[in-house]
mmCIF file with all atom_site columns, C-alpha atoms in Angstrom:
data_model
loop_
_atom_site.group_PDB
_atom_site.id
_atom_site.type_symbol
_atom_site.label_atom_id
_atom_site.label_alt_id
_atom_site.label_comp_id
_atom_site.label_asym_id
_atom_site.label_entity_id
_atom_site.label_seq_id
_atom_site.pdbx_PDB_ins_code
_atom_site.Cartn_x
_atom_site.Cartn_y
_atom_site.Cartn_z
_atom_site.occupancy
_atom_site.B_iso_or_equiv
_atom_site.pdbx_formal_charge
_atom_site.auth_seq_id
_atom_site.auth_comp_id
_atom_site.auth_asym_id
_atom_site.auth_atom_id
_atom_site.pdbx_PDB_model_num
ATOM 1   C CA . MET J 1 1   ? -19.623 -7.575  21.339  1.00 39.00 ? 1   MET J CA 1
ATOM 2   C CA . HIS J 1 2   ? -22.823 -9.283  22.256  1.00 39.00 ? 2   HIS J CA 1
ATOM 3   C CA . GLU J 1 3   ? -23.571 -10.918 25.587  1.00 44.00 ? 3   GLU J CA 1
ATOM 4   C CA . HIS J 1 4   ? -21.280 -13.874 24.862  1.00 46.00 ? 4   HIS J CA 1
ATOM 5   C CA . GLY J 1 5   ? -18.354 -11.578 24.116  1.00 54.00 ? 5   GLY J CA 1
ATOM 6   C CA . HIS J 1 6   ? -17.914 -12.488 20.440  1.00 72.00 ? 6   HIS J CA 1
ATOM 7   C CA . SER J 1 7   ? -18.256 -9.922  17.679  1.00 85.00 ? 7   SER J CA 1
ATOM 8   C CA . PHE J 1 8   ? -19.382 -10.904 14.194  1.00 94.00 ? 8   PHE J CA 1
ATOM 9   C CA . GLY J 1 9   ? -17.601 -7.862  12.711  1.00 93.00 ? 9   GLY J CA 1
ATOM 10  C CA . ASN J 1 10  ? -15.520 -8.413  9.545   1.00 96.00 ? 10  ASN J CA 1
ATOM 11  C CA . ASN J 1 11  ? -17.589 -11.446 8.540   1.00 97.00 ? 11  ASN J CA 1
ATOM 12  C CA . LEU J 1 12  ? -19.814 -11.901 5.516   1.00 97.00 ? 12  LEU J CA 1
ATOM 13  C CA . LEU J 1 13  ? -23.470 -12.781 6.007   1.00 97.00 ? 13  LEU J CA 1
ATOM 14  C CA . ILE J 1 14  ? -24.767 -14.793 3.082   1.00 97.00 ? 14  ILE J CA 1
ATOM 15  C CA . ALA J 1 15  ? -28.531 -15.015 2.669   1.00 95.00 ? 15  ALA J CA 1
ATOM 16  C CA . LEU J 1 16  ? -29.593 -18.656 2.569   1.00 94.00 ? 16  LEU J CA 1
ATOM 17  C CA . PRO J 1 17  ? -32.269 -19.708 0.065   1.00 90.00 ? 17  PRO J CA 1
ATOM 18  C CA . SER J 1 18  ? -34.694 -20.033 3.016   1.00 86.00 ? 18  SER J CA 1
ATOM 19  C CA . LEU J 1 19  ? -34.530 -16.257 3.682   1.00 87.00 ? 19  LEU J CA 1
ATOM 20  C CA . GLN J 1 20  ? -37.822 -14.892 2.366   1.00 83.00 ? 20  GLN J CA 1
ATOM 21  C CA . ASP J 1 21  ? -37.075 -11.173 2.562   1.00 88.00 ? 21  ASP J CA 1
ATOM 22  C CA . SER J 1 22  ? -36.940 -9.370  -0.784  1.00 88.00 ? 22  SER J CA 1
ATOM 23  C CA . GLN J 1 23  ? -34.519 -6.783  0.671   1.00 89.00 ? 23  GLN J CA 1
ATOM 24  C CA . PHE J 1 24  ? -31.930 -9.464  1.405   1.00 94.00 ? 24  PHE J CA 1
ATOM 25  C CA . GLU J 1 25  ? -32.687 -12.400 -0.910  1.00 93.00 ? 25  GLU J CA 1
ATOM 26  C CA . ARG J 1 26  ? -29.386 -13.754 -2.346  1.00 94.00 ? 26  ARG J CA 1
ATOM 27  C CA . SER J 1 27  ? -27.479 -10.941 -0.635  1.00 97.00 ? 27  SER J CA 1
ATOM 28  C CA . VAL J 1 28  ? -23.963 -10.809 0.780   1.00 97.00 ? 28  VAL J CA 1
ATOM 29  C CA . THR J 1 29  ? -23.523 -8.352  3.650   1.00 98.00 ? 29  THR J CA 1
ATOM 30  C CA . LEU J 1 30  ? -20.271 -7.328  5.304   1.00 98.00 ? 30  LEU J CA 1
ATOM 31  C CA . ILE J 1 31  ? -20.829 -6.963  9.051   1.00 97.00 ? 31  ILE J CA 1
ATOM 32  C CA . CYS J 1 32  ? -18.998 -3.740  9.901   1.00 97.00 ? 32  CYS J CA 1
ATOM 33  C CA . GLN J 1 33  ? -19.977 -3.399  13.543  1.00 96.00 ? 33  GLN J CA 1
ATOM 34  C CA . HIS J 1 34  ? -21.522 -5.764  16.086  1.00 96.00 ? 34  HIS J CA 1
ATOM 35  C CA . ASP J 1 35  ? -21.984 -5.212  19.818  1.00 94.00 ? 35  ASP J CA 1
ATOM 36  C CA . GLY J 1 36  ? -24.594 -5.503  22.548  1.00 93.00 ? 36  GLY J CA 1
ATOM 37  C CA . ASP J 1 37  ? -26.762 -2.873  20.861  1.00 95.00 ? 37  ASP J CA 1
ATOM 38  C CA . GLY J 1 38  ? -27.005 -4.783  17.585  1.00 95.00 ? 38  GLY J CA 1
ATOM 39  C CA . ALA J 1 39  ? -25.206 -4.974  14.269  1.00 97.00 ? 39  ALA J CA 1
ATOM 40  C CA . MET J 1 40  ? -24.612 -2.838  11.177  1.00 98.00 ? 40  MET J CA 1
ATOM 41  C CA . GLY J 1 41  ? -23.451 -3.990  7.775   1.00 98.00 ? 41  GLY J CA 1
ATOM 42  C CA . VAL J 1 42  ? -23.286 -3.111  4.095   1.00 98.00 ? 42  VAL J CA 1
ATOM 43  C CA . VAL J 1 43  ? -24.720 -5.274  1.318   1.00 98.00 ? 43  VAL J CA 1
ATOM 44  C CA . VAL J 1 44  ? -21.889 -5.783  -1.189  1.00 98.00 ? 44  VAL J CA 1
ATOM 45  C CA . ASN J 1 45  ? -23.581 -7.519  -4.121  1.00 98.00 ? 45  ASN J CA 1
ATOM 46  C CA . ARG J 1 46  ? -26.579 -5.334  -5.035  1.00 97.00 ? 46  ARG J CA 1
ATOM 47  C CA . PRO J 1 47  ? -26.256 -2.564  -7.611  1.00 97.00 ? 47  PRO J CA 1
ATOM 48  C CA . SER J 1 48  ? -28.114 0.691   -7.034  1.00 97.00 ? 48  SER J CA 1
ATOM 49  C CA . GLU J 1 49  ? -29.484 2.694   -9.927  1.00 96.00 ? 49  GLU J CA 1
ATOM 50  C CA . TYR J 1 50  ? -26.609 5.181   -9.610  1.00 97.00 ? 50  TYR J CA 1
ATOM 51  C CA . THR J 1 51  ? -23.047 5.448   -10.835 1.00 97.00 ? 51  THR J CA 1
ATOM 52  C CA . LEU J 1 52  ? -20.359 7.032   -8.696  1.00 97.00 ? 52  LEU J CA 1
ATOM 53  C CA . GLY J 1 53  ? -20.139 9.865   -11.224 1.00 96.00 ? 53  GLY J CA 1
ATOM 54  C CA . GLU J 1 54  ? -23.806 10.722  -10.614 1.00 97.00 ? 54  GLU J CA 1
ATOM 55  C CA . VAL J 1 55  ? -23.336 10.650  -6.830  1.00 96.00 ? 55  VAL J CA 1
ATOM 56  C CA . LEU J 1 56  ? -20.201 12.794  -7.013  1.00 96.00 ? 56  LEU J CA 1
ATOM 57  C CA . GLN J 1 57  ? -21.974 15.266  -9.307  1.00 96.00 ? 57  GLN J CA 1
ATOM 58  C CA . GLN J 1 58  ? -24.885 15.531  -6.837  1.00 95.00 ? 58  GLN J CA 1
ATOM 59  C CA . MET J 1 59  ? -22.351 16.330  -4.116  1.00 95.00 ? 59  MET J CA 1
ATOM 60  C CA . GLY J 1 60  ? -20.581 18.948  -6.239  1.00 96.00 ? 60  GLY J CA 1
ATOM 61  C CA . ILE J 1 61  ? -17.392 16.857  -6.530  1.00 97.00 ? 61  ILE J CA 1
ATOM 62  C CA . SER J 1 62  ? -15.761 16.643  -9.951  1.00 95.00 ? 62  SER J CA 1
ATOM 63  C CA . SER J 1 63  ? -13.537 13.867  -11.249 1.00 94.00 ? 63  SER J CA 1
ATOM 64  C CA . ASP J 1 64  ? -11.734 13.322  -14.549 1.00 92.00 ? 64  ASP J CA 1
ATOM 65  C CA . SER J 1 65  ? -11.545 9.556   -14.036 1.00 93.00 ? 65  SER J CA 1
ATOM 66  C CA . GLU J 1 66  ? -13.921 7.790   -16.415 1.00 94.00 ? 66  GLU J CA 1
ATOM 67  C CA . SER J 1 67  ? -13.504 4.463   -14.613 1.00 93.00 ? 67  SER J CA 1
ATOM 68  C CA . LEU J 1 68  ? -14.369 6.089   -11.290 1.00 94.00 ? 68  LEU J CA 1
ATOM 69  C CA . GLN J 1 69  ? -17.359 7.922   -12.756 1.00 95.00 ? 69  GLN J CA 1
ATOM 70  C CA . SER J 1 70  ? -18.740 4.737   -14.316 1.00 97.00 ? 70  SER J CA 1
ATOM 71  C CA . GLN J 1 71  ? -18.318 2.647   -11.136 1.00 96.00 ? 71  GLN J CA 1
ATOM 72  C CA . ILE J 1 72  ? -21.641 1.242   -9.955  1.00 97.00 ? 72  ILE J CA 1
ATOM 73  C CA . VAL J 1 73  ? -22.751 2.414   -6.523  1.00 98.00 ? 73  VAL J CA 1
ATOM 74  C CA . LEU J 1 74  ? -24.058 -0.424  -4.357  1.00 98.00 ? 74  LEU J CA 1
ATOM 75  C CA . ALA J 1 75  ? -27.463 -0.574  -2.688  1.00 98.00 ? 75  ALA J CA 1
ATOM 76  C CA . GLY J 1 76  ? -26.005 -1.112  0.784   1.00 98.00 ? 76  GLY J CA 1
ATOM 77  C CA . GLY J 1 77  ? -29.277 -1.759  2.599   1.00 97.00 ? 77  GLY J CA 1
ATOM 78  C CA . PRO J 1 78  ? -32.609 -0.234  3.601   1.00 96.00 ? 78  PRO J CA 1
ATOM 79  C CA . VAL J 1 79  ? -31.317 1.876   6.535   1.00 96.00 ? 79  VAL J CA 1
ATOM 80  C CA . HIS J 1 80  ? -30.248 5.476   5.718   1.00 95.00 ? 80  HIS J CA 1
ATOM 81  C CA . PRO J 1 81  ? -30.528 5.005   1.909   1.00 94.00 ? 81  PRO J CA 1
ATOM 82  C CA . GLU J 1 82  ? -29.619 8.676   1.470   1.00 93.00 ? 82  GLU J CA 1
ATOM 83  C CA . ARG J 1 83  ? -26.211 8.240   3.159   1.00 95.00 ? 83  ARG J CA 1
ATOM 84  C CA . GLY J 1 84  ? -23.013 7.131   1.484   1.00 95.00 ? 84  GLY J CA 1
ATOM 85  C CA . PHE J 1 85  ? -20.824 4.395   2.942   1.00 97.00 ? 85  PHE J CA 1
ATOM 86  C CA . VAL J 1 86  ? -17.338 3.836   1.492   1.00 97.00 ? 86  VAL J CA 1
ATOM 87  C CA . LEU J 1 87  ? -15.823 0.415   2.122   1.00 97.00 ? 87  LEU J CA 1
ATOM 88  C CA . HIS J 1 88  ? -12.083 0.604   1.505   1.00 97.00 ? 88  HIS J CA 1
ATOM 89  C CA . ASP J 1 89  ? -8.530  -0.467  2.250   1.00 95.00 ? 89  ASP J CA 1
ATOM 90  C CA . GLY J 1 90  ? -5.581  1.738   3.158   1.00 91.00 ? 90  GLY J CA 1
ATOM 91  C CA . ASP J 1 91  ? -4.103  3.251   6.267   1.00 81.00 ? 91  ASP J CA 1
ATOM 92  C CA . ARG J 1 92  ? -4.970  6.925   5.874   1.00 82.00 ? 92  ARG J CA 1
ATOM 93  C CA . GLU J 1 93  ? -7.160  8.617   8.480   1.00 83.00 ? 93  GLU J CA 1
ATOM 94  C CA . TRP J 1 94  ? -10.472 10.102  7.305   1.00 94.00 ? 94  TRP J CA 1
ATOM 95  C CA . ASP J 1 95  ? -12.915 12.325  9.194   1.00 94.00 ? 95  ASP J CA 1
ATOM 96  C CA . SER J 1 96  ? -15.360 9.523   10.013  1.00 95.00 ? 96  SER J CA 1
ATOM 97  C CA . THR J 1 97  ? -13.905 6.025   9.710   1.00 94.00 ? 97  THR J CA 1
ATOM 98  C CA . LEU J 1 98  ? -14.697 2.744   11.418  1.00 94.00 ? 98  LEU J CA 1
ATOM 99  C CA . ALA J 1 99  ? -12.032 0.031   11.396  1.00 94.00 ? 99  ALA J CA 1
ATOM 100 C CA . VAL J 1 100 ? -13.795 -3.163  10.301  1.00 95.00 ? 100 VAL J CA 1
ATOM 101 C CA . GLY J 1 101 ? -10.662 -5.313  10.585  1.00 91.00 ? 101 GLY J CA 1
ATOM 102 C CA . ASP J 1 102 ? -7.474  -6.430  8.809   1.00 84.00 ? 102 ASP J CA 1
ATOM 103 C CA . GLY J 1 103 ? -6.873  -3.193  6.893   1.00 91.00 ? 103 GLY J CA 1
ATOM 104 C CA . LEU J 1 104 ? -10.551 -2.868  5.976   1.00 95.00 ? 104 LEU J CA 1
ATOM 105 C CA . PHE J 1 105 ? -12.456 0.315   6.813   1.00 96.00 ? 105 PHE J CA 1
ATOM 106 C CA . LEU J 1 106 ? -15.875 1.925   6.464   1.00 97.00 ? 106 LEU J CA 1
ATOM 107 C CA . THR J 1 107 ? -15.897 5.703   6.005   1.00 97.00 ? 107 THR J CA 1
ATOM 108 C CA . THR J 1 108 ? -18.956 7.932   5.895   1.00 95.00 ? 108 THR J CA 1
ATOM 109 C CA . SER J 1 109 ? -17.287 11.344  5.510   1.00 95.00 ? 109 SER J CA 1
ATOM 110 C CA . ARG J 1 110 ? -17.049 13.403  2.335   1.00 96.00 ? 110 ARG J CA 1
ATOM 111 C CA . ASP J 1 111 ? -13.235 13.660  2.447   1.00 96.00 ? 111 ASP J CA 1
ATOM 112 C CA . VAL J 1 112 ? -12.705 10.086  1.215   1.00 97.00 ? 112 VAL J CA 1
ATOM 113 C CA . LEU J 1 113 ? -14.925 10.732  -1.835  1.00 97.00 ? 113 LEU J CA 1
ATOM 114 C CA . GLU J 1 114 ? -13.055 13.962  -2.591  1.00 97.00 ? 114 GLU J CA 1
ATOM 115 C CA . ALA J 1 115 ? -9.747  12.059  -2.401  1.00 96.00 ? 115 ALA J CA 1
ATOM 116 C CA . LEU J 1 116 ? -11.068 9.301   -4.685  1.00 96.00 ? 116 LEU J CA 1
ATOM 117 C CA . ALA J 1 117 ? -12.183 11.943  -7.199  1.00 96.00 ? 117 ALA J CA 1
ATOM 118 C CA . ARG J 1 118 ? -8.661  13.453  -7.193  1.00 95.00 ? 118 ARG J CA 1
ATOM 119 C CA . GLY J 1 119 ? -7.056  10.039  -7.626  1.00 94.00 ? 119 GLY J CA 1
ATOM 120 C CA . GLU J 1 120 ? -5.620  10.174  -4.099  1.00 94.00 ? 120 GLU J CA 1
ATOM 121 C CA . GLY J 1 121 ? -8.039  7.833   -2.336  1.00 94.00 ? 121 GLY J CA 1
ATOM 122 C CA . PRO J 1 122 ? -7.746  4.250   -1.169  1.00 95.00 ? 122 PRO J CA 1
ATOM 123 C CA . THR J 1 123 ? -6.508  1.677   -3.688  1.00 94.00 ? 123 THR J CA 1
ATOM 124 C CA . GLN J 1 124 ? -9.615  -0.470  -3.291  1.00 95.00 ? 124 GLN J CA 1
ATOM 125 C CA . ALA J 1 125 ? -12.959 1.182   -2.562  1.00 96.00 ? 125 ALA J CA 1
ATOM 126 C CA . VAL J 1 126 ? -16.637 0.576   -3.170  1.00 96.00 ? 126 VAL J CA 1
ATOM 127 C CA . VAL J 1 127 ? -19.378 3.078   -2.436  1.00 97.00 ? 127 VAL J CA 1
ATOM 128 C CA . ALA J 1 128 ? -22.806 2.072   -1.162  1.00 98.00 ? 128 ALA J CA 1
ATOM 129 C CA . LEU J 1 129 ? -25.959 4.013   -0.430  1.00 97.00 ? 129 LEU J CA 1
ATOM 130 C CA . GLY J 1 130 ? -27.624 2.808   2.750   1.00 97.00 ? 130 GLY J CA 1
ATOM 131 C CA . CYS J 1 131 ? -26.756 0.047   5.158   1.00 98.00 ? 131 CYS J CA 1
ATOM 132 C CA . ALA J 1 132 ? -28.364 -2.859  6.980   1.00 97.00 ? 132 ALA J CA 1
ATOM 133 C CA . GLY J 1 133 ? -29.098 -2.873  10.692  1.00 97.00 ? 133 GLY J CA 1
ATOM 134 C CA . TRP J 1 134 ? -30.149 -5.341  13.345  1.00 97.00 ? 134 TRP J CA 1
ATOM 135 C CA . GLY J 1 135 ? -31.365 -4.608  16.868  1.00 96.00 ? 135 GLY J CA 1
ATOM 136 C CA . ALA J 1 136 ? -29.865 -6.207  19.968  1.00 96.00 ? 136 ALA J CA 1
ATOM 137 C CA . GLY J 1 137 ? -30.030 -9.999  19.605  1.00 94.00 ? 137 GLY J CA 1
ATOM 138 C CA . GLN J 1 138 ? -31.818 -9.865  16.236  1.00 95.00 ? 138 GLN J CA 1
ATOM 139 C CA . LEU J 1 139 ? -28.886 -11.047 14.108  1.00 95.00 ? 139 LEU J CA 1
ATOM 140 C CA . GLU J 1 140 ? -28.097 -13.862 16.557  1.00 94.00 ? 140 GLU J CA 1
ATOM 141 C CA . GLN J 1 141 ? -31.720 -15.039 16.313  1.00 94.00 ? 141 GLN J CA 1
ATOM 142 C CA . GLU J 1 142 ? -31.698 -14.870 12.516  1.00 93.00 ? 142 GLU J CA 1
ATOM 143 C CA . LEU J 1 143 ? -28.563 -17.052 12.512  1.00 93.00 ? 143 LEU J CA 1
ATOM 144 C CA . VAL J 1 144 ? -30.317 -19.581 14.780  1.00 92.00 ? 144 VAL J CA 1
ATOM 145 C CA . ASP J 1 145 ? -33.311 -19.474 12.412  1.00 91.00 ? 145 ASP J CA 1
ATOM 146 C CA . ASP J 1 146 ? -31.054 -20.507 9.477   1.00 89.00 ? 146 ASP J CA 1
ATOM 147 C CA . SER J 1 147 ? -31.587 -17.280 7.553   1.00 92.00 ? 147 SER J CA 1
ATOM 148 C CA . TRP J 1 148 ? -27.873 -16.646 7.067   1.00 95.00 ? 148 TRP J CA 1
ATOM 149 C CA . LEU J 1 149 ? -24.570 -18.389 6.569   1.00 95.00 ? 149 LEU J CA 1
ATOM 150 C CA . MET J 1 150 ? -21.607 -16.531 8.092   1.00 96.00 ? 150 MET J CA 1
ATOM 151 C CA . VAL J 1 151 ? -18.099 -16.772 6.641   1.00 96.00 ? 151 VAL J CA 1
ATOM 152 C CA . PRO J 1 152 ? -14.880 -14.773 7.149   1.00 95.00 ? 152 PRO J CA 1
ATOM 153 C CA . SER J 1 153 ? -14.625 -11.643 5.024   1.00 95.00 ? 153 SER J CA 1
ATOM 154 C CA . ARG J 1 154 ? -12.793 -12.072 1.700   1.00 93.00 ? 154 ARG J CA 1
ATOM 155 C CA . ARG J 1 155 ? -11.284 -9.184  -0.283  1.00 94.00 ? 155 ARG J CA 1
ATOM 156 C CA . GLU J 1 156 ? -12.110 -10.625 -3.699  1.00 95.00 ? 156 GLU J CA 1
ATOM 157 C CA . VAL J 1 157 ? -15.796 -10.842 -2.752  1.00 96.00 ? 157 VAL J CA 1
ATOM 158 C CA . LEU J 1 158 ? -15.780 -7.220  -1.556  1.00 96.00 ? 158 LEU J CA 1
ATOM 159 C CA . PHE J 1 159 ? -13.775 -5.615  -4.340  1.00 96.00 ? 159 PHE J CA 1
ATOM 160 C CA . ASP J 1 160 ? -12.953 -7.854  -7.307  1.00 95.00 ? 160 ASP J CA 1
ATOM 161 C CA . LEU J 1 161 ? -15.705 -10.252 -8.343  1.00 96.00 ? 161 LEU J CA 1
ATOM 162 C CA . PRO J 1 162 ? -18.607 -9.149  -10.536 1.00 96.00 ? 162 PRO J CA 1
ATOM 163 C CA . LEU J 1 163 ? -21.690 -8.498  -8.368  1.00 97.00 ? 163 LEU J CA 1
ATOM 164 C CA . PRO J 1 164 ? -23.726 -11.509 -9.651  1.00 95.00 ? 164 PRO J CA 1
ATOM 165 C CA . GLU J 1 165 ? -20.899 -13.909 -8.672  1.00 96.00 ? 165 GLU J CA 1
ATOM 166 C CA . ARG J 1 166 ? -20.407 -12.729 -5.085  1.00 97.00 ? 166 ARG J CA 1
ATOM 167 C CA . TRP J 1 167 ? -23.263 -14.687 -3.442  1.00 96.00 ? 167 TRP J CA 1
ATOM 168 C CA . GLN J 1 168 ? -22.089 -18.112 -4.609  1.00 94.00 ? 168 GLN J CA 1
ATOM 169 C CA . ALA J 1 169 ? -18.378 -17.232 -4.290  1.00 95.00 ? 169 ALA J CA 1
ATOM 170 C CA . ALA J 1 170 ? -18.754 -16.121 -0.665  1.00 95.00 ? 170 ALA J CA 1
ATOM 171 C CA . ALA J 1 171 ? -20.425 -19.416 0.286   1.00 94.00 ? 171 ALA J CA 1
ATOM 172 C CA . GLY J 1 172 ? -17.976 -21.357 -1.866  1.00 92.00 ? 172 GLY J CA 1
ATOM 173 C CA . SER J 1 173 ? -15.128 -19.909 0.205   1.00 91.00 ? 173 SER J CA 1
ATOM 174 C CA . ILE J 1 174 ? -16.059 -22.461 2.899   1.00 91.00 ? 174 ILE J CA 1
ATOM 175 C CA . GLY J 1 175 ? -17.116 -25.194 0.470   1.00 90.00 ? 175 GLY J CA 1
ATOM 176 C CA . VAL J 1 176 ? -20.879 -24.537 0.393   1.00 89.00 ? 176 VAL J CA 1
ATOM 177 C CA . ASP J 1 177 ? -22.713 -24.713 -2.930  1.00 89.00 ? 177 ASP J CA 1
ATOM 178 C CA . LEU J 1 178 ? -25.851 -22.633 -2.419  1.00 86.00 ? 178 LEU J CA 1
ATOM 179 C CA . VAL J 1 179 ? -27.499 -24.147 -5.478  1.00 80.00 ? 179 VAL J CA 1
ATOM 180 C CA . ASN J 1 180 ? -27.731 -27.404 -3.530  1.00 80.00 ? 180 ASN J CA 1
ATOM 181 C CA . VAL J 1 181 ? -29.012 -25.862 -0.276  1.00 76.00 ? 181 VAL J CA 1
ATOM 182 C CA . ALA J 1 182 ? -32.719 -26.431 0.348   1.00 63.00 ? 182 ALA J CA 1
ATOM 183 C CA . GLY J 1 183 ? -34.985 -23.409 0.302   1.00 61.00 ? 183 GLY J CA 1
ATOM 184 C CA . HIS J 1 184 ? -36.407 -24.342 3.709   1.00 53.00 ? 184 HIS J CA 1
ATOM 185 C CA . SER J 1 185 ? -34.962 -25.313 7.034   1.00 50.00 ? 185 SER J CA 1
ATOM 186 C CA . GLY J 1 186 ? -35.974 -27.373 9.991   1.00 49.00 ? 186 GLY J CA 1
ATOM 187 C CA . HIS J 1 187 ? -34.733 -28.437 13.373  1.00 47.00 ? 187 HIS J CA 1
ATOM 188 C CA . ALA J 1 188 ? -34.885 -31.999 14.655  1.00 43.00 ? 188 ALA J CA 1
#
């Protein structure tokens, strides 16, 4: 929670056209944790150069599932790009899991990847390398500066839609057409 007592966790941050940061341009980020120390999230619409099969192989985990091996790993953000973050559903306990909200979890431990490889993991899961982070008050200021649009998290944006469709679909969930949003902002 930040100083006003409201957490932005389990919301999607949608980069507005005015955001001039190549790391986050046209990005959709799930806010996984938000408190007085800052915020942490995972970008859910950027492909990395890796497949899950390549990541599992690097970790010495084998899987017979072709669909799992061919799954694209997301580029979750510029912080800790060497670390894996698994965004998933389910109710099973893993070694290192953060409850994001409403049956949605973020796990950073190897055991969830091993379970996925065996076909015993969560029903819905995406794997990202890296995350996004904001210092205390930074995200709140970026929202004031009209860099982001915040909307409630939506499962289809996180798990179902093709990556190129997620940016517009997330904004469309509250009736915003980003194509018609100006690439600059101002305050009267």
